[in-house]
Short mmCIF file of C-alpha atoms in Angstrom, two decimals:
data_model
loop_
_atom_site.label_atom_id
_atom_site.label_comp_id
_atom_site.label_asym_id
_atom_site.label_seq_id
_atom_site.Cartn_x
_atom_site.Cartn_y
_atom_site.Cartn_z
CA UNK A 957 -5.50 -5.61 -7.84
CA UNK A 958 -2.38 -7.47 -9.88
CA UNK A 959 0.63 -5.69 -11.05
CA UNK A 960 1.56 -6.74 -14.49
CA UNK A 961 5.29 -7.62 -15.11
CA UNK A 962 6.98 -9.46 -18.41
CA UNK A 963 10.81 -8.99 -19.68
CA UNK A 964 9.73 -7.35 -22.90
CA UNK A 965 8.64 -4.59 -20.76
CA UNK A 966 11.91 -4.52 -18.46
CA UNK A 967 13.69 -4.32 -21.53
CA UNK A 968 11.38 -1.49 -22.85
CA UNK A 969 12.27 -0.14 -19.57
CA UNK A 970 15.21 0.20 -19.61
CA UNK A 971 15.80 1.66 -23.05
CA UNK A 972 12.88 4.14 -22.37
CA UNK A 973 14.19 4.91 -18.96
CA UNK A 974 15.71 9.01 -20.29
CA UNK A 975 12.63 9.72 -22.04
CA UNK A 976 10.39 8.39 -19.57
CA UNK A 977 12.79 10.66 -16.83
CA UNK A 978 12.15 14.13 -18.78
CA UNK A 979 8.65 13.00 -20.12
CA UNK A 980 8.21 14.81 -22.72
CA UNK A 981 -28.13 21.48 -33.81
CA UNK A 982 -28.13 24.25 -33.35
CA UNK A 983 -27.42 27.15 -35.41
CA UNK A 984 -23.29 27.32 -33.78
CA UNK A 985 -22.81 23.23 -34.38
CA UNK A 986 -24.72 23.85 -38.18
CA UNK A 987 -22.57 26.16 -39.28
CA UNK A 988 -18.92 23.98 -37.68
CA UNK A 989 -20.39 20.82 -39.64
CA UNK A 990 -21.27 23.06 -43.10
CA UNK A 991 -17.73 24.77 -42.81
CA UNK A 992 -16.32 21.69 -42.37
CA UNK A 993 -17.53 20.31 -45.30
CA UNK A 994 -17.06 23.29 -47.15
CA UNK A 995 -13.39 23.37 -46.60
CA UNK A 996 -12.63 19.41 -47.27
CA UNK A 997 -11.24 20.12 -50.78
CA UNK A 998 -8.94 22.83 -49.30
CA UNK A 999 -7.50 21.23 -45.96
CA UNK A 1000 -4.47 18.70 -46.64
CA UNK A 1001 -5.68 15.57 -47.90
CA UNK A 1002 -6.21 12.22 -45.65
CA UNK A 1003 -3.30 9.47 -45.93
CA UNK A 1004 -4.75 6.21 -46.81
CA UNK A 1005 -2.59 4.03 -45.54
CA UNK A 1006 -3.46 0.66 -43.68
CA UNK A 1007 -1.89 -1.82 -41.56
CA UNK A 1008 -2.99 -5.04 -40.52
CA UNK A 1009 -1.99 -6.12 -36.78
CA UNK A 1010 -2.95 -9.21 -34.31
CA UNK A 1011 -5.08 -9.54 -31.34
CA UNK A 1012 -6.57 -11.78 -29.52
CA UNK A 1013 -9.69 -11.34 -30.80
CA UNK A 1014 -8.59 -11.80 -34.53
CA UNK A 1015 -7.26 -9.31 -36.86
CA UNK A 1016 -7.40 -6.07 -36.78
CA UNK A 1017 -6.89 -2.87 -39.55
CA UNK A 1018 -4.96 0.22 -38.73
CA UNK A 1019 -5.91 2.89 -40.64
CA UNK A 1020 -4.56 6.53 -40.79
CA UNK A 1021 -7.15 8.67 -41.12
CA UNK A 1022 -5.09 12.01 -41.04
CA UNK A 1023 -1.69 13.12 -40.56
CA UNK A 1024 0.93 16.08 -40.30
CA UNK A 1025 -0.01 16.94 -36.26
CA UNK A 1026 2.36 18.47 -34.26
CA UNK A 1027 2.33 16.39 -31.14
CA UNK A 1028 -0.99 16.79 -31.37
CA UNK A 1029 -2.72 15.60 -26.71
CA UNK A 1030 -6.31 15.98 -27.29
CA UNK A 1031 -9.22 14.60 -29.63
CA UNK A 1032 -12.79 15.46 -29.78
CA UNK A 1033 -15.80 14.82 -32.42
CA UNK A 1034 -17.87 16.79 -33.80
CA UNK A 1035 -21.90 15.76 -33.15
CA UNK A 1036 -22.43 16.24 -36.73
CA UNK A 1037 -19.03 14.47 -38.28
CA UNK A 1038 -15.29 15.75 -38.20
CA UNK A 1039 -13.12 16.33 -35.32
CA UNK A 1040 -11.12 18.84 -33.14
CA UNK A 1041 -7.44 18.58 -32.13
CA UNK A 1042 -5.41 20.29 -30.15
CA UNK A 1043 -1.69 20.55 -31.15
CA UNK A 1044 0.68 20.77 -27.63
CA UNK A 1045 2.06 23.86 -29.54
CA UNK A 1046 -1.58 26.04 -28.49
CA UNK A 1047 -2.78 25.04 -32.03
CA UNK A 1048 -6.33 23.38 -32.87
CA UNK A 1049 -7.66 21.61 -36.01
CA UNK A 1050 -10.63 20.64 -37.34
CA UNK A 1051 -10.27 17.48 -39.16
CA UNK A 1052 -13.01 16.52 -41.62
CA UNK A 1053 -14.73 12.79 -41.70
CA UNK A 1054 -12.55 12.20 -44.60
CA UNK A 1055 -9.36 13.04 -42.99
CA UNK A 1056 -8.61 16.40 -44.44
CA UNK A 1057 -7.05 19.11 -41.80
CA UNK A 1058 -7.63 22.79 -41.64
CA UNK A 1059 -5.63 25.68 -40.70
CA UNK A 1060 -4.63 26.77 -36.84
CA UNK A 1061 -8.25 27.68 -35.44
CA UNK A 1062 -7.85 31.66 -34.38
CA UNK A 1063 -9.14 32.77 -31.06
CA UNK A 1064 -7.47 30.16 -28.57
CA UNK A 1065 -5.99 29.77 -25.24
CA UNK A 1066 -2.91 31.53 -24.92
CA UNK A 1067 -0.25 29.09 -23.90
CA UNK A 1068 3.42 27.61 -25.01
CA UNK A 1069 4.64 24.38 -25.59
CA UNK A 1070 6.36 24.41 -21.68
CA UNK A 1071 7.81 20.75 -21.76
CA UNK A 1072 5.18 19.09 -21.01
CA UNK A 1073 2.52 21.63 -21.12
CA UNK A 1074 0.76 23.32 -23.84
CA UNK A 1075 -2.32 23.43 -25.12
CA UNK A 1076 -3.87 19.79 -23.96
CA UNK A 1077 -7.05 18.55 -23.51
CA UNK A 1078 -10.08 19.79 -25.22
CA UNK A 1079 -13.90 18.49 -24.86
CA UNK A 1080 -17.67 18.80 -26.41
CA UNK A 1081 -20.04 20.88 -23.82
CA UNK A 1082 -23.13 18.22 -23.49
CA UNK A 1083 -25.28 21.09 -24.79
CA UNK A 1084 -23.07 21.94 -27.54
CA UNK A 1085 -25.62 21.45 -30.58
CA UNK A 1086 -27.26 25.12 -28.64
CA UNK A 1087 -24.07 26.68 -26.78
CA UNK A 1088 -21.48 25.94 -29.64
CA UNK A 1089 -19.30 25.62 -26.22
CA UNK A 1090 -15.89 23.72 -26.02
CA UNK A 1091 -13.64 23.07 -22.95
CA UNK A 1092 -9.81 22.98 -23.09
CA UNK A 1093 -7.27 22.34 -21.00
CA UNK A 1094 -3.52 24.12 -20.87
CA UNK A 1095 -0.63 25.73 -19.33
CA UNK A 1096 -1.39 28.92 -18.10
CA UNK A 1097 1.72 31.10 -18.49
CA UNK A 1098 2.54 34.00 -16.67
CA UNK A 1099 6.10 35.12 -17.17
CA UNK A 1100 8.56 32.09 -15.87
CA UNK A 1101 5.81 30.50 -14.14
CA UNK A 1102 2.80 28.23 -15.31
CA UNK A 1103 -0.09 26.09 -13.80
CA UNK A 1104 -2.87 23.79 -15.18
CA UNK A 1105 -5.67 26.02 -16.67
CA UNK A 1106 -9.53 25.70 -18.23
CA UNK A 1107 -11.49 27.50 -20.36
CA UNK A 1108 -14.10 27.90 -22.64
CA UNK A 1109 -14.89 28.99 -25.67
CA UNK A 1110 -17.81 29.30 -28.81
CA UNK A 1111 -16.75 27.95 -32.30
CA UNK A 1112 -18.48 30.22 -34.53
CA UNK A 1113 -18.25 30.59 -38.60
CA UNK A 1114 -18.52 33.42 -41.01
CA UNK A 1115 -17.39 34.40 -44.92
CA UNK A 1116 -13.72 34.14 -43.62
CA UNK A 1117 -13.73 30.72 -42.03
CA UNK A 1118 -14.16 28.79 -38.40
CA UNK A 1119 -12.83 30.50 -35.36
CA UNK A 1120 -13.40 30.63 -31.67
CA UNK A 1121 -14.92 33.50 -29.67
CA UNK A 1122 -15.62 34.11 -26.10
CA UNK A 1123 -12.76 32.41 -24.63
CA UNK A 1124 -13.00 32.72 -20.91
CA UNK A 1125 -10.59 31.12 -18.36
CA UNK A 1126 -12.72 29.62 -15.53
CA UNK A 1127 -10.04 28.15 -14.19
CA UNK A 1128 -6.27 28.37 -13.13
CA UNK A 1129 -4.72 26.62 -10.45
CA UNK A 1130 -3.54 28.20 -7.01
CA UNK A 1131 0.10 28.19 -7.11
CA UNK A 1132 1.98 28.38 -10.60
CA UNK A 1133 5.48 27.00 -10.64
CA UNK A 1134 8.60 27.30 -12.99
CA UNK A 1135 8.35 23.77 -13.68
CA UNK A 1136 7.54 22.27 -16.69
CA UNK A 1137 6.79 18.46 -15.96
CA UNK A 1138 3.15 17.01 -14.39
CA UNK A 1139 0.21 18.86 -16.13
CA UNK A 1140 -2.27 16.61 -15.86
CA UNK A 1141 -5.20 18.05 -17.57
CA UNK A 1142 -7.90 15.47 -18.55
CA UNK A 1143 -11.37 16.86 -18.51
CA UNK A 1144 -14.59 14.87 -17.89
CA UNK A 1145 -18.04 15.56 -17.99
CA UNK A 1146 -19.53 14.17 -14.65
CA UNK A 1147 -23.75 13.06 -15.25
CA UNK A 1148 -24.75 16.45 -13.73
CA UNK A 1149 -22.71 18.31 -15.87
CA UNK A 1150 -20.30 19.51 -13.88
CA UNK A 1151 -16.44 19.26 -15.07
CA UNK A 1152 -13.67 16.60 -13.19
CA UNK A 1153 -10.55 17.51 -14.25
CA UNK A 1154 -6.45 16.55 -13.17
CA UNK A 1155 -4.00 18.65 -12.22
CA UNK A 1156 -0.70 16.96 -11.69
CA UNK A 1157 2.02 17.42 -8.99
CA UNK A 1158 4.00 19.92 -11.21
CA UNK A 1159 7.28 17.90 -10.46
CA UNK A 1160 7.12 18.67 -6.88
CA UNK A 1161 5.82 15.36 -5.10
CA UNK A 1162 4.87 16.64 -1.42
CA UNK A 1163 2.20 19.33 -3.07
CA UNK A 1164 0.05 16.64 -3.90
CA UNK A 1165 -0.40 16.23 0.14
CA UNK A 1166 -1.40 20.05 0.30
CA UNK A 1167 -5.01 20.64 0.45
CA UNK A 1168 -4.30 24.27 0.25
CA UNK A 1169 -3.15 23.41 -3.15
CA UNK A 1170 -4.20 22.63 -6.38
CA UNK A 1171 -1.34 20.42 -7.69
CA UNK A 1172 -1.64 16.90 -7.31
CA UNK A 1173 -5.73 16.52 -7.45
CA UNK A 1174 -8.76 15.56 -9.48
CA UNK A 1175 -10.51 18.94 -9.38
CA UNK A 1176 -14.50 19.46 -9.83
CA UNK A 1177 -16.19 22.67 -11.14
CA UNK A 1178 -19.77 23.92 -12.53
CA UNK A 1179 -19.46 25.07 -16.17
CA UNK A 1180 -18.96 28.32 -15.71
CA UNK A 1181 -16.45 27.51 -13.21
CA UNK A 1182 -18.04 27.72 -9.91
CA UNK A 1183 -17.86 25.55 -7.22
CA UNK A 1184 -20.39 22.80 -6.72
CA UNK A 1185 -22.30 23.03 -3.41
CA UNK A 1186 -21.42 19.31 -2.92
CA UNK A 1187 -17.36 19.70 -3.16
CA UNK A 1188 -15.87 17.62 -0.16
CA UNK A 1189 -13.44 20.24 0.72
CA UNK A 1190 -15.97 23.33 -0.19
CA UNK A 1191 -16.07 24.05 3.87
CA UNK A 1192 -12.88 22.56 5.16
CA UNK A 1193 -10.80 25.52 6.49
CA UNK A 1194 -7.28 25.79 5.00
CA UNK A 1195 -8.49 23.30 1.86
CA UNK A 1196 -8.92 24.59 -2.25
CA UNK A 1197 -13.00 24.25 -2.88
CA UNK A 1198 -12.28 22.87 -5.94
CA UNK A 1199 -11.18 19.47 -5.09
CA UNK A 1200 -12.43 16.33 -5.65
CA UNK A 1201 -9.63 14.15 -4.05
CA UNK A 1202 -5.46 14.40 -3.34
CA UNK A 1203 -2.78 12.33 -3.84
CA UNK A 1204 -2.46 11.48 -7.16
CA UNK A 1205 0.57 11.95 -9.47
CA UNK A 1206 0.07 12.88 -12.50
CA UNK A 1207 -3.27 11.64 -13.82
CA UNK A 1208 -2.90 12.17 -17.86
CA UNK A 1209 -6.14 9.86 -18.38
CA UNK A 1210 -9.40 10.42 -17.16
CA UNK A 1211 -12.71 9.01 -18.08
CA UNK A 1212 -16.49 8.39 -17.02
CA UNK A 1213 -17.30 4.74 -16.29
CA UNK A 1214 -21.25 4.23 -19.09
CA UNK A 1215 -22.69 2.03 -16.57
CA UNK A 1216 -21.85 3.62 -12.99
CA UNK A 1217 -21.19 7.09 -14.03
CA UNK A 1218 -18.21 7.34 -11.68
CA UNK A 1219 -14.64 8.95 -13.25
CA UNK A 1220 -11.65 6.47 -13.16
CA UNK A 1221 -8.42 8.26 -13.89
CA UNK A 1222 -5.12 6.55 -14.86
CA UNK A 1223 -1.97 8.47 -13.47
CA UNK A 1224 2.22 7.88 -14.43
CA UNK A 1225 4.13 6.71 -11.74
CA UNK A 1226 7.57 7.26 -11.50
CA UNK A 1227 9.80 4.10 -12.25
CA UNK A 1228 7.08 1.64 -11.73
CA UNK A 1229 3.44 2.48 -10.39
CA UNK A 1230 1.48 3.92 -13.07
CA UNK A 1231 -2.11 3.39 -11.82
CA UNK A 1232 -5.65 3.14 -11.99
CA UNK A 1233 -8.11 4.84 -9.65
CA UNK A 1234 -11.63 5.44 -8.94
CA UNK A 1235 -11.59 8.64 -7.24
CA UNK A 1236 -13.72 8.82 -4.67
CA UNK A 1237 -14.78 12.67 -3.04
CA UNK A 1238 -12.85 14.15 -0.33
CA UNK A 1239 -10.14 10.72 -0.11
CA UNK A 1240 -6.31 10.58 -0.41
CA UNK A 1241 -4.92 8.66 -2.88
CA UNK A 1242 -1.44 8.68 -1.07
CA UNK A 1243 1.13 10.14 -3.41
CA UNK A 1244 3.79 10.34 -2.34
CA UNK A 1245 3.42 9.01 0.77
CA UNK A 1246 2.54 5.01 -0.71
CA UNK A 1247 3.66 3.80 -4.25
CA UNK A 1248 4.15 0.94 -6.06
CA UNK A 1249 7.21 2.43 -7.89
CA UNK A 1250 10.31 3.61 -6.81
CA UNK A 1251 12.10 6.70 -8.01
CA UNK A 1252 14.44 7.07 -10.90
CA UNK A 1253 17.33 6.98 -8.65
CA UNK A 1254 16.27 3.45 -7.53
CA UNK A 1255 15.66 4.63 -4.08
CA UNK A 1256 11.99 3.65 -2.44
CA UNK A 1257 9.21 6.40 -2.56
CA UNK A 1258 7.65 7.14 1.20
CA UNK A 1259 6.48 4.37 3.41
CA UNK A 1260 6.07 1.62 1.41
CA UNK A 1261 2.95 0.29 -0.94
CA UNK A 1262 0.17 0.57 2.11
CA UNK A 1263 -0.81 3.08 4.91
CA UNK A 1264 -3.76 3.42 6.96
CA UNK A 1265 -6.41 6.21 5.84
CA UNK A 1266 -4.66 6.19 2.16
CA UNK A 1267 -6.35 4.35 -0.75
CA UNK A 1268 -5.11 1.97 -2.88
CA UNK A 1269 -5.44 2.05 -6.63
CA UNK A 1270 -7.49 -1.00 -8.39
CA UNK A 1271 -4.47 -2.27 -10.84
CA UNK A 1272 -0.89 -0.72 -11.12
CA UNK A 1273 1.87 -1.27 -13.84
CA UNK A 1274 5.07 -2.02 -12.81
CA UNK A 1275 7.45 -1.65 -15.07
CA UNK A 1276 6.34 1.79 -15.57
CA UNK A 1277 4.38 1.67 -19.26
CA UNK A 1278 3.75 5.54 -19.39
CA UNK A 1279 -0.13 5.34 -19.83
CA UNK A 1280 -2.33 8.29 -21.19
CA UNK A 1281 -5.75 8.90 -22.57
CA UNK A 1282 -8.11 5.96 -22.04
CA UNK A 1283 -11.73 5.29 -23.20
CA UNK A 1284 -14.43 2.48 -22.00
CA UNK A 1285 -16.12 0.91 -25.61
CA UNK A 1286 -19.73 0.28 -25.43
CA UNK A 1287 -19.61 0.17 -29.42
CA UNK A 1288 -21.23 -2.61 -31.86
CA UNK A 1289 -18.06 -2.77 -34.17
CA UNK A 1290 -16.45 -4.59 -31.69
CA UNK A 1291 -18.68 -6.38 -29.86
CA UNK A 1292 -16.13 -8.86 -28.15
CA UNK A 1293 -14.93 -5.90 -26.47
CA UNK A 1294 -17.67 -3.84 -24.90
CA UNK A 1295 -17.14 -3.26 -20.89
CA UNK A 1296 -13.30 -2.83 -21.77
CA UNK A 1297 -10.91 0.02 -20.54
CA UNK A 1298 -8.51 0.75 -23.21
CA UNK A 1299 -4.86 2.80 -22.33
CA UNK A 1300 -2.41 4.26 -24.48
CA UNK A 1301 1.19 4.28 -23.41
CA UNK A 1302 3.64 6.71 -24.19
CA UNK A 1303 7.03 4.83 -22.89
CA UNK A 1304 6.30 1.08 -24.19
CA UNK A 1305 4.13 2.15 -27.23
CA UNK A 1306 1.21 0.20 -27.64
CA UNK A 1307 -2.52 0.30 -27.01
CA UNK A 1308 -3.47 -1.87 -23.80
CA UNK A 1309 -7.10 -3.56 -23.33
CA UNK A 1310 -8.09 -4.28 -19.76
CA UNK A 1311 -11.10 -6.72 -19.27
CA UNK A 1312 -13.15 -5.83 -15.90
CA UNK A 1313 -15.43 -7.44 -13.67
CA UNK A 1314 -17.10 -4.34 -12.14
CA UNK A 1315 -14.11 -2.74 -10.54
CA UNK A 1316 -11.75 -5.26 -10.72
CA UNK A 1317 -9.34 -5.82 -13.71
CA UNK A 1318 -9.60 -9.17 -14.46
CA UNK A 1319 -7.01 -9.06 -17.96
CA UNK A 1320 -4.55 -7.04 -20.30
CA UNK A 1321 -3.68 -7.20 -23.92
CA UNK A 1322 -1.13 -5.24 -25.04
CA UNK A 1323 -1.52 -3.84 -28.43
CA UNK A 1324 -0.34 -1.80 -31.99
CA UNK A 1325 3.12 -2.28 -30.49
CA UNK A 1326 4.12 -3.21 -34.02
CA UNK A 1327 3.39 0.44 -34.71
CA UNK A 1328 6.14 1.98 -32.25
CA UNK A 1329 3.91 4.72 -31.90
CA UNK A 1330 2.84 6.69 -28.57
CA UNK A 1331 -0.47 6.81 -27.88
CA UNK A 1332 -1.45 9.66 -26.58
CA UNK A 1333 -5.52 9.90 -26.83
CA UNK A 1334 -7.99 7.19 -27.34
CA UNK A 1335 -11.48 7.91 -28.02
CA UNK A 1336 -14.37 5.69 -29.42
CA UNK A 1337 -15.53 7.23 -32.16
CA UNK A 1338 -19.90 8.18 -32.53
CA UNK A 1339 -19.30 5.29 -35.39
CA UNK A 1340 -18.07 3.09 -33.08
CA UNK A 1341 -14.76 2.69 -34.19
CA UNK A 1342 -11.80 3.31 -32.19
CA UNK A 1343 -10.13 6.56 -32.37
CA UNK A 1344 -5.95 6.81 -31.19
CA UNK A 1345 -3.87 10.07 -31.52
CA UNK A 1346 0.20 9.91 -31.67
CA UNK A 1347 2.59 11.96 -30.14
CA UNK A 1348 5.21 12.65 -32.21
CA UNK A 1349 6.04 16.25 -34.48
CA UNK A 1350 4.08 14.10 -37.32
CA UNK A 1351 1.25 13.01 -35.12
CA UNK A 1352 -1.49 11.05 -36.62
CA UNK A 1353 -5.20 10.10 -35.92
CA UNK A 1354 -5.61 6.64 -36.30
CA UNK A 1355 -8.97 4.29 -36.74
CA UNK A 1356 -8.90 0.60 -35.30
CA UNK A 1357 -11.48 -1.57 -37.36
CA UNK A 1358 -11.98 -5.43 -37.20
CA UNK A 1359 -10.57 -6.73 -40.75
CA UNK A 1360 -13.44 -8.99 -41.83
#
């Protein structure tokens, strides 16, 4: 484990340091790819725009493949071509392989854009091409009050265009809260087909040492949102069946290692201590008991960086970079990069690429910080291309490609 530490990032810091306080085929997937198709001439048309950026690997292209997103969180393809987006706002999109983007989506969760919550993550059921099934994650709202949230839904078609059906919540979490900071909410498909997701600490640090409660976790589910017979804390008395582990922040990246299968999530610190874990079942990942940040007031967070029957996370940031969705690329377009873990960062803007040996990061290059853009999803594309998403009110979906 090596924390990573330059002055451009100090200064970044420092700048940053307000906004990163608040934080701001089957016959269903046939008839999704024909309507999307369909409906390319009508959506608003791709931006073609380019850019050329450095790396260390050579040049690389930075192209916009669509634009106009309203702080848009989560990105998912299509098996067939095109894409789905969720807008913060509770909207989603489908986006066409050429870039062209559709109308609001009728039919899904009901949420608001509370600070930080919304409408978040969203991802592909493995047997979508016969289920038509997608996941999403959100702010459940009831009244003054809101908690992570996850349900499901069918995307369906018909003579009056795409829409979802059958939404069913499967999921909300335990104790909803007036705050509006430290959703969490990635969702991962574990091998067996079970769902990890995170829920964060909802802005109130000490829940996240609660195992009667849901904030502060990686959470595991069946589809249908049951509880796996497995679950670590399934038959601890006074403990939520649901999780998976404890002690994390505010994990806003989560993702499946191709090799291993296990999840590794990447969670914000506060002013320093963003991290990387490999979750293990039924273990305590110590927030905010151990940290390798210190809170916005300056003042030290709990008992230092180590304690006894806590884990330690495999690499930490410190400055604070403000990291977010993160993908590994087993891809052929660029092939100096398979086995990587790639990060976007909200607070410093840029794209980071972390070389591994096994479970040890062994590297970083920081990235598209030329762009000034926060990166709020990554995804590898089925092309193999890499696949970013921006948070701002005109979000865009960007495509990384080598340039020769």
């Amino acid at each position: 484990m090596r924390p990573r530490s330059n002055r451009l990032a100090a200064l970044k810091f420092q700048i940053d340091r307000l906004e990163h306080r608040v934080e701001r085929i089957g016959h269903a997937a046939l008839g999704i790819i024909v309507f999307v198709l369909v409906l390319g001439s009508l959506m608003i048309p791709a931006v073609s725009a380019a850019e050329r950026v450095n790396s260390q690997s050579g040049p690389i292209i930075v192209e916009t493949v669509a634009e106009g997103l309203n702080h848009p969180w989560g990105l998912a393809f299509l098996p067939e071509g095109g894409m789905l987006v969720t807008e913060r706002d509770g909207t989603i999109r489908l986006v066409t392989p050429e870039g062209g983007v559709s109308a609001p989506l009728a039919g899904g969760p009901q949420t608001e854009g509370w600070g930080q919550g919304g409408l978040l993550d969203i991802v592909i059921d493995p047997e979508f091409e016969t289920s038509g099934r997608l996941y999403f994650s959100y702010a459940g709202v009831d009244g003054r009050r809101a908690g992570t949230a996850i349900a499901h839904a069918r995307i369906v078609r018909d003579s009056n265009g795409a829409r979802l059906e059958s939404l069913t919540e499967i999921f909300r979490m335990n104790q909803l809260s007036r705050g509006t900071r430290h959703f969490g909410s990635r969702i991962v498909f574990a091998e067996d087909g079970t769902l990890w997701f995170t829920v964060g600490d909802r802005g109130d640090p000490d829940r996240a040492q609660d195992p009667n409660d849901h904030a502060g976790s990686v959470l595991r589910i069946d589809r249908d949102g049951g509880i796996p017979s497995d679950n670590p804390f399934r038959n601890i008395e006074g403990a939520q069946p649901e999780l998976w582990s404890i002690g994390h922040r505010n994990a806003q990246g989560a993702v499946r290692h191709p090799e291993t299968g296990a999840l590794w999530t990447i969670s914000h610190g506060a002013r320093g201590g963003d991290e990387i874990n490999i979750p293990r079942p039924g273990l305590n990942y110590g927030w905010p008991v151990i940290s390798y940040g210190r809170h916005y007031s300056g003042f030290s967070i709990g008992e230092g960086t180590e304690k006894a029957g806590l884990e330690q996370p495999i690499y930490y940031w410190d400055p604070s970079i403000a990291p977010s969705g993160a993908a590994f690329y087993t891809g052929d377009v660029f092939p100096q990069w398979k086995g990587n873990l790639f990060v976007g960062a909200l607070k410093n803007r840029l794209l980071s690429r972390l070389t591994l040996d096994g479970e040890e990061v062994t590297g970083e290059e920081l990235l598209l910080s030329e762009l000034g853009e926060r990166i709020r999803d990554v995804r590898q594309g089925p092309d193999g291309h890499i696949y970013l998403l921006t948070d701002s009110p005109n979000g865009r979906i960007l495509r990384l490609s080598p340039a020769s």
